Amino acid sequence: MASTAALTQVPLLLDHRMVEQHSLRRGEPKWLREARLEALDRFTPDAWPTGEEEEWRRFPLKDLPAGPIVSTLDHLPGIQFKLEPEATAAGVIFKGLLRASLDNPELVRSHIAPGDGIPSHAAFRALADALWSAGSSFVHVPAGVEVRQPLVLEKVWPAGDDAMLSRTIVVAERDSSVTLVEDLTSDGEAPRLAVPHVEVHAGAGARVTYVGIRRFAPGVLDLGFQRFRSARDSDLRSLNVFAGEGRSKVGIESDIEGDGAVVKLFGLVAAGDNQRIDVNSFQRVDGRSSQSDLLYLSALYERAKAIFYGLIRVEPTSHGTGSYQECRNMLLSPEAGADPIPVLEILTNDVVRCGHGATAGALGDEELFYAMSRGFDRDAAQQLLVHGFFRRVINELKDEHVRQRVLSAVRPRIGNIAEMGVLV
Amino acid sequence: MSSLKIRDLVVSVEGKTILNGIDLVIESGSVHAIMGPNGSGKSTLSLAIMGHPKYKIVRGQVLFDGVNLLKLPVDARARAGIFLAFQYPSAIPGVSVANFLRTAINARRAAPSADGAGEVKKNDMPIPQFRKLLAEKMKLLGIDDSFITRSVNDGFSGGEKKRLEILQMHMFQPRFAILDETDSGLDIDALKVVAEGIEAMRSPDVGMLLITHYERILRYVHPDFVHVLVDGRIVRTGGRELAAELESKGYDFVREALYAGRA
Ligand SMILES: Nc1ncnc2c1ncn2[C@@H]1O[C@H](COP(=O)(O)OP(=O)(O)OP(=O)(O)O)[C@@H](O)[C@H]1O
Ligand SMILES: [Mg+2]
């Protein structure tokens, strides 16, 4: 058990009592409290990043918000878990995590153990797993069930300085299908910490899409973590949209755990001001003929900086897999910057493809001139080109409403000149 | 009646003088053709008129109905009614042709605020009207439906790019069009369609400058004047017969005449 004394090097203090009190106050069952305490055990001084890790070298973990780490907010105002009647009838569960723990304990219990993943993010996973509160959610889709409408969660944290620690657990059983969209917003300007911890399990043959949109307020320090697990023949897509005004340091891990799995990890970053959006990804590729592809696009304004450290590991036990990592950065101001760092670890000769591509550069002069010669002023021409650039990812979204939601999230940054749902 | 008056235009690119004093007046309703060897400065002339930032105006004026175009930003030139069909059009990945055309039309219809700083006043073309216009123009130019959902010039063949330039000209209805080798790289059928597209634009209100290497297009689009541009100067001006003469004799004969005259 972690003691307070042992944690003095760590800038955040939490202890057994805090976690226990938090759970008791919320009226949680004992097993849930134990799961939280188990997570607390992982919150050790060694779990805290030293800054030497590849993932943390470019993201100084100083100026941690001083607000309370324990939030007494149990429910986000206005959050709605809307589920189509067919899905409810088929036994799909789509609820707040506490509600699900009370209603469906046996199900939640089997997925509530503290999450694993990239070691240097362990402290933040542990933090979220020990102290999650409002905005946590649970999705379970039974085998063979297809949820047609995307599940959409609008999570709006009211103003405050308490930490926004949440857990999202999505379990799609064998041959099921589901799309979850989480749209995260926060009000207020106070410095505060956010750790959205997301775990997605795609069972054998399941088709899962996870879209996470972040529109956090300027004072937010987002240290989120996501882990995607893919069983054989599953198809898993994720899209992260960074459209807020805060700082982000997010770790993403994708583990392929069976043959023939397909993973697609997309990202859009629309940042400005002095924002720093730092993402590190780990694509673990295993199995026979599995595919893992990542595509992150950034549009960077003013003094914004995007850092992307991406690692692909093709495991020695894999056969004939394909993987790729692509990171493109559009610098829309001379002071904007991008630092894409791709790393490939190919531990077998039996690989069909594995590669990376990374670029960072200003808008093309010829393209700008061409657009302006058609009557667009400079700003409109720029909007048009950025919009076109983002389309490559947006077009991957099949659902028109989800697409519109993503567009509306990036609109304040990239503008709306080229939005034309009506036509094409 | 409007006119485009080019006076003593000297243009340099990366410190090198390319145009050495061009004088040319084009009245609306007339078509002028410019022919000239590779590298003589034809595209430089068209890009300088449009306002490409790489092409520096050393001296001279371009007056469009008395307004000095060279003082206007690129987009203002376009909105004033100048259209350039590019020799090498740029691709805009992710922006469909239909989307591009519609937003461009709306951008052109928007009225800039009186003080130039505030909000522009929008005046969007209603979607049904846009659709109708587009369908009409596509039919005129024999353009397939699938074309308009593709990204602008992205992966287009040379001929497809030229067709899109002509389609844009028709959608924007400029008062003055410069067509920079729009007839190059076209197969016989496409050439005919493009030529008819150009011909269909002809009207007493529209002036045109047709840059070409081939006399062929001039058989469809009859120019009122043919100019020969060599080494950044207009060295000869004549009627359609000049194009035929060039075709048979090549540029050397103009060059020889030019330099013999000077020596
Ligand atoms: N952007 C540029 N950078 C450097 N040199 C340029 C540029 N544009 C034009 N030039 C030079 O200016 C001269 C004229 O070029 P221009 O493109 O105007 O010729 P052109 O008459 O259009 O030729 P073509 O028939 O091949 O299209 C050439 O020597 C060319 O290399
Ligand atoms: Mg040229």
CSV table of C-alpha atoms in Angstrom, one decimal, chain B:
chain,number,residue,atom,x,y,z
B,1,MET,CA,-17.3,48.5,-72.7
B,2,SER,CA,-14.3,47.8,-70.6
B,3,SER,CA,-10.6,47.5,-71.4
B,4,LEU,CA,-7.5,46.0,-70.0
B,5,LYS,CA,-4.5,48.3,-70.7
B,6,ILE,CA,-1.0,47.0,-70.1
B,7,ARG,CA,1.6,49.7,-70.2
B,8,ASP,CA,5.3,49.3,-70.3
B,9,LEU,CA,5.2,46.2,-68.0
B,10,VAL,CA,8.5,45.0,-66.7
B,11,VAL,CA,8.5,42.0,-64.5
B,12,SER,CA,11.3,40.0,-62.8
B,13,VAL,CA,11.4,36.7,-61.1
B,14,GLU,CA,14.1,36.0,-58.6
B,15,GLY,CA,16.1,39.0,-59.7
B,16,LYS,CA,15.9,38.1,-63.4
B,17,THR,CA,14.0,40.4,-65.7
B,18,ILE,CA,11.5,38.3,-67.7
B,19,LEU,CA,9.1,40.8,-69.2
B,20,ASN,CA,10.9,43.7,-70.9
B,21,GLY,CA,8.2,46.3,-71.4
B,22,ILE,CA,4.9,44.9,-72.6
B,23,ASP,CA,2.3,47.2,-74.1
B,24,LEU,CA,-1.1,45.8,-74.9
B,25,VAL,CA,-4.6,47.0,-74.9
B,26,ILE,CA,-7.5,44.5,-74.9
B,27,GLU,CA,-11.0,45.8,-75.4
B,28,SER,CA,-14.0,43.8,-74.2
B,29,GLY,CA,-15.5,41.8,-77.0
B,30,SER,CA,-12.1,41.0,-78.5
B,31,VAL,CA,-9.9,38.0,-78.4
B,32,HIS,CA,-6.1,38.4,-78.5
B,33,ALA,CA,-3.9,35.5,-78.9
B,34,ILE,CA,-0.3,35.4,-77.7
B,35,MET,CA,2.1,32.9,-79.1
B,36,GLY,CA,5.8,32.6,-78.3
B,37,PRO,CA,8.5,30.1,-77.6
B,38,ASN,CA,9.0,28.3,-74.4
B,39,GLY,CA,10.3,30.5,-71.7
B,40,SER,CA,9.5,33.7,-73.5
B,41,GLY,CA,7.4,35.0,-70.6
B,42,LYS,CA,3.8,34.1,-71.5
B,43,SER,CA,2.9,32.6,-68.1
B,44,THR,CA,4.9,35.4,-66.4
B,45,LEU,CA,2.6,37.9,-68.1
B,46,SER,CA,-0.5,36.1,-67.0
B,47,LEU,CA,0.7,35.4,-63.4
B,48,ALA,CA,1.8,39.0,-63.0
B,49,ILE,CA,-1.6,40.3,-64.1
B,50,MET,CA,-3.2,38.0,-61.6
B,51,GLY,CA,-0.8,39.0,-58.9
B,52,HIS,CA,1.4,36.0,-58.1
B,53,PRO,CA,3.7,37.1,-55.3
B,54,LYS,CA,6.9,35.7,-56.9
B,55,TYR,CA,6.5,37.9,-60.0
B,56,LYS,CA,7.8,41.4,-59.1
B,57,ILE,CA,6.6,44.4,-61.0
B,58,VAL,CA,9.6,46.5,-61.8
B,59,ARG,CA,7.8,49.1,-63.8
B,60,GLY,CA,4.6,49.7,-65.6
B,61,GLN,CA,0.8,49.5,-65.1
B,62,VAL,CA,-2.1,47.2,-65.7
B,63,LEU,CA,-5.3,49.2,-65.9
B,64,PHE,CA,-8.6,47.5,-65.8
B,65,ASP,CA,-11.2,50.1,-66.6
B,66,GLY,CA,-8.9,52.7,-65.3
B,67,VAL,CA,-8.1,50.8,-62.0
B,68,ASN,CA,-4.5,49.9,-61.4
B,69,LEU,CA,-4.9,46.1,-60.9
B,70,LEU,CA,-1.3,45.9,-59.7
B,71,LYS,CA,-2.3,47.7,-56.5
B,72,LEU,CA,-5.0,45.2,-55.6
B,73,PRO,CA,-4.6,41.9,-53.7
B,74,VAL,CA,-5.1,38.8,-55.8
B,75,ASP,CA,-8.6,38.1,-54.6
B,76,ALA,CA,-9.7,41.6,-55.3
B,77,ARG,CA,-8.4,41.2,-58.9
B,78,ALA,CA,-10.5,38.1,-59.3
B,79,ARG,CA,-13.6,39.8,-57.8
B,80,ALA,CA,-13.0,42.8,-60.2
B,81,GLY,CA,-13.6,40.3,-63.0
B,82,ILE,CA,-10.2,38.9,-64.0
B,83,PHE,CA,-10.0,35.2,-64.5
B,84,LEU,CA,-6.8,33.2,-65.2
B,85,ALA,CA,-7.0,29.6,-66.5
B,86,PHE,CA,-3.7,28.3,-65.2
B,87,GLN,CA,-1.2,26.5,-67.3
B,88,TYR,CA,-0.5,24.4,-64.2
B,89,PRO,CA,-3.5,24.4,-61.9
B,90,SER,CA,-2.9,23.5,-58.3
B,91,ALA,CA,-4.5,20.6,-56.5
B,92,ILE,CA,-6.6,21.2,-53.4
B,93,PRO,CA,-7.0,17.8,-51.7
B,94,GLY,CA,-10.0,17.3,-49.6
B,95,VAL,CA,-12.1,20.1,-51.3
B,96,SER,CA,-14.5,18.8,-53.8
B,97,VAL,CA,-15.0,20.6,-57.1
B,98,ALA,CA,-18.7,21.4,-56.2
B,99,ASN,CA,-17.7,22.7,-52.8
B,100,PHE,CA,-14.9,24.8,-54.3
B,101,LEU,CA,-17.1,26.3,-56.9
B,102,ARG,CA,-19.9,27.1,-54.6
B,103,THR,CA,-17.7,28.7,-51.9
B,104,ALA,CA,-15.8,30.6,-54.5
B,105,ILE,CA,-19.0,31.9,-56.0
B,106,ASN,CA,-20.2,33.0,-52.6
B,107,ALA,CA,-16.8,34.6,-51.8
B,108,ARG,CA,-17.1,36.6,-55.0
B,109,ARG,CA,-20.7,37.6,-54.2
B,110,ALA,CA,-19.9,38.8,-50.7
B,111,ALA,CA,-19.5,42.5,-50.4
B,112,PRO,CA,-16.6,43.7,-48.4
B,113,SER,CA,-17.5,46.0,-45.6
B,114,ALA,CA,-17.4,49.7,-46.4
B,115,ASP,CA,-14.4,50.4,-44.2
B,116,GLY,CA,-12.6,47.3,-45.4
B,117,ALA,CA,-12.0,46.0,-41.9
B,118,GLY,CA,-15.4,44.8,-40.5
B,119,GLU,CA,-17.5,41.8,-41.4
B,120,VAL,CA,-18.1,41.1,-45.1
B,121,LYS,CA,-21.7,41.1,-46.1
B,122,LYS,CA,-22.7,37.7,-47.4
B,123,ASN,CA,-24.9,37.2,-50.4
B,124,ASP,CA,-24.8,33.5,-51.0
B,125,MET,CA,-26.2,32.0,-54.1
B,126,PRO,CA,-29.2,29.8,-53.2
B,127,ILE,CA,-28.3,26.2,-53.5
B,128,PRO,CA,-31.0,25.3,-56.1
B,129,GLN,CA,-29.7,28.2,-58.3
B,130,PHE,CA,-26.2,27.0,-57.9
B,131,ARG,CA,-27.1,23.4,-58.8
B,132,LYS,CA,-28.9,24.6,-61.9
B,133,LEU,CA,-26.1,26.7,-63.0
B,134,LEU,CA,-23.6,24.0,-62.4
B,135,ALA,CA,-25.7,21.4,-64.3
B,136,GLU,CA,-26.0,23.8,-67.2
B,137,LYS,CA,-22.3,24.4,-67.5
B,138,MET,CA,-21.4,20.8,-67.0
B,139,LYS,CA,-23.7,19.9,-69.9
B,140,LEU,CA,-22.2,22.6,-72.0
B,141,LEU,CA,-18.7,21.3,-71.4
B,142,GLY,CA,-19.5,17.6,-71.5
B,143,ILE,CA,-18.4,17.1,-67.9
B,144,ASP,CA,-19.4,14.0,-66.1
B,145,ASP,CA,-21.2,14.0,-62.8
B,146,SER,CA,-18.5,12.1,-61.0
B,147,PHE,CA,-16.2,14.9,-61.7
B,148,ILE,CA,-17.7,17.4,-59.2
B,149,THR,CA,-17.3,15.1,-56.2
B,150,ARG,CA,-13.6,14.7,-56.7
B,151,SER,CA,-11.1,16.9,-55.0
B,152,VAL,CA,-10.0,19.9,-57.0
B,153,ASN,CA,-7.3,18.9,-59.5
B,154,ASP,CA,-6.2,16.1,-57.1
B,155,GLY,CA,-5.1,13.2,-59.3
B,156,PHE,CA,-6.7,14.8,-62.3
B,157,SER,CA,-5.2,14.1,-65.8
B,158,GLY,CA,-3.9,17.1,-67.7
B,159,GLY,CA,-7.0,17.2,-69.8
B,160,GLU,CA,-9.3,17.1,-66.8
B,161,LYS,CA,-7.5,20.0,-65.2
B,162,LYS,CA,-8.0,22.1,-68.3
B,163,ARG,CA,-11.6,21.2,-68.4
B,164,LEU,CA,-12.0,22.3,-64.8
B,165,GLU,CA,-10.4,25.6,-65.6
B,166,ILE,CA,-12.9,26.2,-68.3
B,167,LEU,CA,-15.7,25.1,-66.0
B,168,GLN,CA,-14.6,27.6,-63.4
B,169,MET,CA,-14.5,30.4,-66.1
B,170,HIS,CA,-18.0,29.6,-67.0
B,171,MET,CA,-19.2,29.5,-63.4
B,172,PHE,CA,-17.5,32.8,-62.4
B,173,GLN,CA,-18.5,34.7,-65.6
B,174,PRO,CA,-15.5,37.0,-65.5
B,175,ARG,CA,-15.2,40.1,-67.6
B,176,PHE,CA,-11.7,39.4,-68.7
B,177,ALA,CA,-10.2,35.9,-69.1
B,178,ILE,CA,-6.6,34.9,-69.6
B,179,LEU,CA,-6.2,31.3,-70.8
B,180,ASP,CA,-2.7,30.1,-70.4
B,181,GLU,CA,-2.2,27.1,-72.7
B,182,THR,CA,-5.6,25.7,-71.9
B,183,ASP,CA,-5.4,23.9,-75.2
B,184,SER,CA,-2.2,22.1,-74.4
B,185,GLY,CA,-2.2,18.4,-73.6
B,186,LEU,CA,-5.8,17.8,-74.8
B,187,ASP,CA,-6.9,15.0,-77.1
B,188,ILE,CA,-8.8,16.0,-80.2
B,189,ASP,CA,-12.2,15.6,-78.7
B,190,ALA,CA,-11.3,17.5,-75.5
B,191,LEU,CA,-9.7,20.2,-77.6
B,192,LYS,CA,-13.0,20.7,-79.4
B,193,VAL,CA,-15.0,20.8,-76.2
B,194,VAL,CA,-12.6,23.3,-74.6
B,195,ALA,CA,-12.5,25.4,-77.7
B,196,GLU,CA,-16.3,25.5,-77.8
B,197,GLY,CA,-16.3,26.3,-74.1
B,198,ILE,CA,-14.0,29.3,-74.8
B,199,GLU,CA,-16.1,30.3,-77.8
B,200,ALA,CA,-19.2,30.1,-75.7
B,201,MET,CA,-17.7,32.7,-73.3
B,202,ARG,CA,-17.2,35.2,-76.1
B,203,SER,CA,-19.5,38.1,-75.8
B,204,PRO,CA,-19.3,41.9,-76.3
B,205,ASP,CA,-18.7,42.2,-72.6
B,206,VAL,CA,-15.8,39.9,-72.3
B,207,GLY,CA,-12.2,40.3,-73.3
B,208,MET,CA,-9.9,37.4,-73.7
B,209,LEU,CA,-6.2,36.7,-73.9
B,210,LEU,CA,-5.5,33.3,-75.3
B,211,ILE,CA,-2.0,32.0,-74.8
B,212,THR,CA,-1.2,29.1,-77.0
B,213,HIS,CA,1.5,27.2,-78.9
B,214,TYR,CA,-0.8,25.9,-81.6
B,215,GLU,CA,-2.6,27.4,-84.5
B,216,ARG,CA,-5.1,24.6,-84.2
B,217,ILE,CA,-7.2,26.2,-81.4
B,218,LEU,CA,-7.3,29.4,-83.4
B,219,ARG,CA,-9.3,27.6,-86.0
B,220,TYR,CA,-12.1,27.2,-83.4
B,221,VAL,CA,-11.6,30.4,-81.5
B,222,HIS,CA,-10.9,33.1,-84.0
B,223,PRO,CA,-8.7,35.8,-82.5
B,224,ASP,CA,-8.9,39.4,-83.5
B,225,PHE,CA,-5.2,39.9,-83.0
B,226,VAL,CA,-2.2,37.6,-82.7
B,227,HIS,CA,0.9,38.8,-80.8
B,228,VAL,CA,4.2,37.1,-80.8
B,229,LEU,CA,6.1,37.3,-77.5
B,230,VAL,CA,9.9,36.7,-77.7
B,231,ASP,CA,12.3,37.3,-74.8
B,232,GLY,CA,9.8,39.2,-72.8
B,233,ARG,CA,8.7,41.5,-75.6
B,234,ILE,CA,5.8,41.6,-78.1
B,235,VAL,CA,7.8,41.6,-81.3
B,236,ARG,CA,5.0,41.3,-83.8
B,237,THR,CA,1.3,41.8,-84.0
B,238,GLY,CA,-1.0,40.7,-86.7
B,239,GLY,CA,-4.2,38.9,-87.6
B,240,ARG,CA,-5.0,35.2,-87.7
B,241,GLU,CA,-2.7,34.7,-90.6
B,242,LEU,CA,0.3,35.5,-88.4
B,243,ALA,CA,-0.5,32.3,-86.5
B,244,ALA,CA,-0.4,30.2,-89.6
B,245,GLU,CA,2.8,31.9,-90.7
B,246,LEU,CA,4.4,31.0,-87.3
B,247,GLU,CA,3.2,27.5,-87.5
B,248,SER,CA,4.9,27.0,-90.9
B,249,LYS,CA,8.1,29.0,-90.3
B,250,GLY,CA,8.7,28.6,-86.6
B,251,TYR,CA,9.9,31.3,-84.2
B,252,ASP,CA,13.3,31.7,-85.7
B,253,PHE,CA,12.0,33.8,-88.5
B,254,VAL,CA,10.6,36.4,-86.0
B,255,ARG,CA,13.7,36.2,-84.0
B,256,GLU,CA,15.9,36.8,-87.0
B,257,ALA,CA,13.8,39.6,-88.1
B,258,LEU,CA,13.9,41.1,-84.6
B,259,TYR,CA,17.6,40.9,-84.1
B,260,ALA,CA,18.5,41.7,-87.7
B,261,GLY,CA,16.4,44.8,-87.3
B,262,ARG,CA,18.3,45.8,-84.2
B,263,ALA,CA,21.8,45.1,-85.3
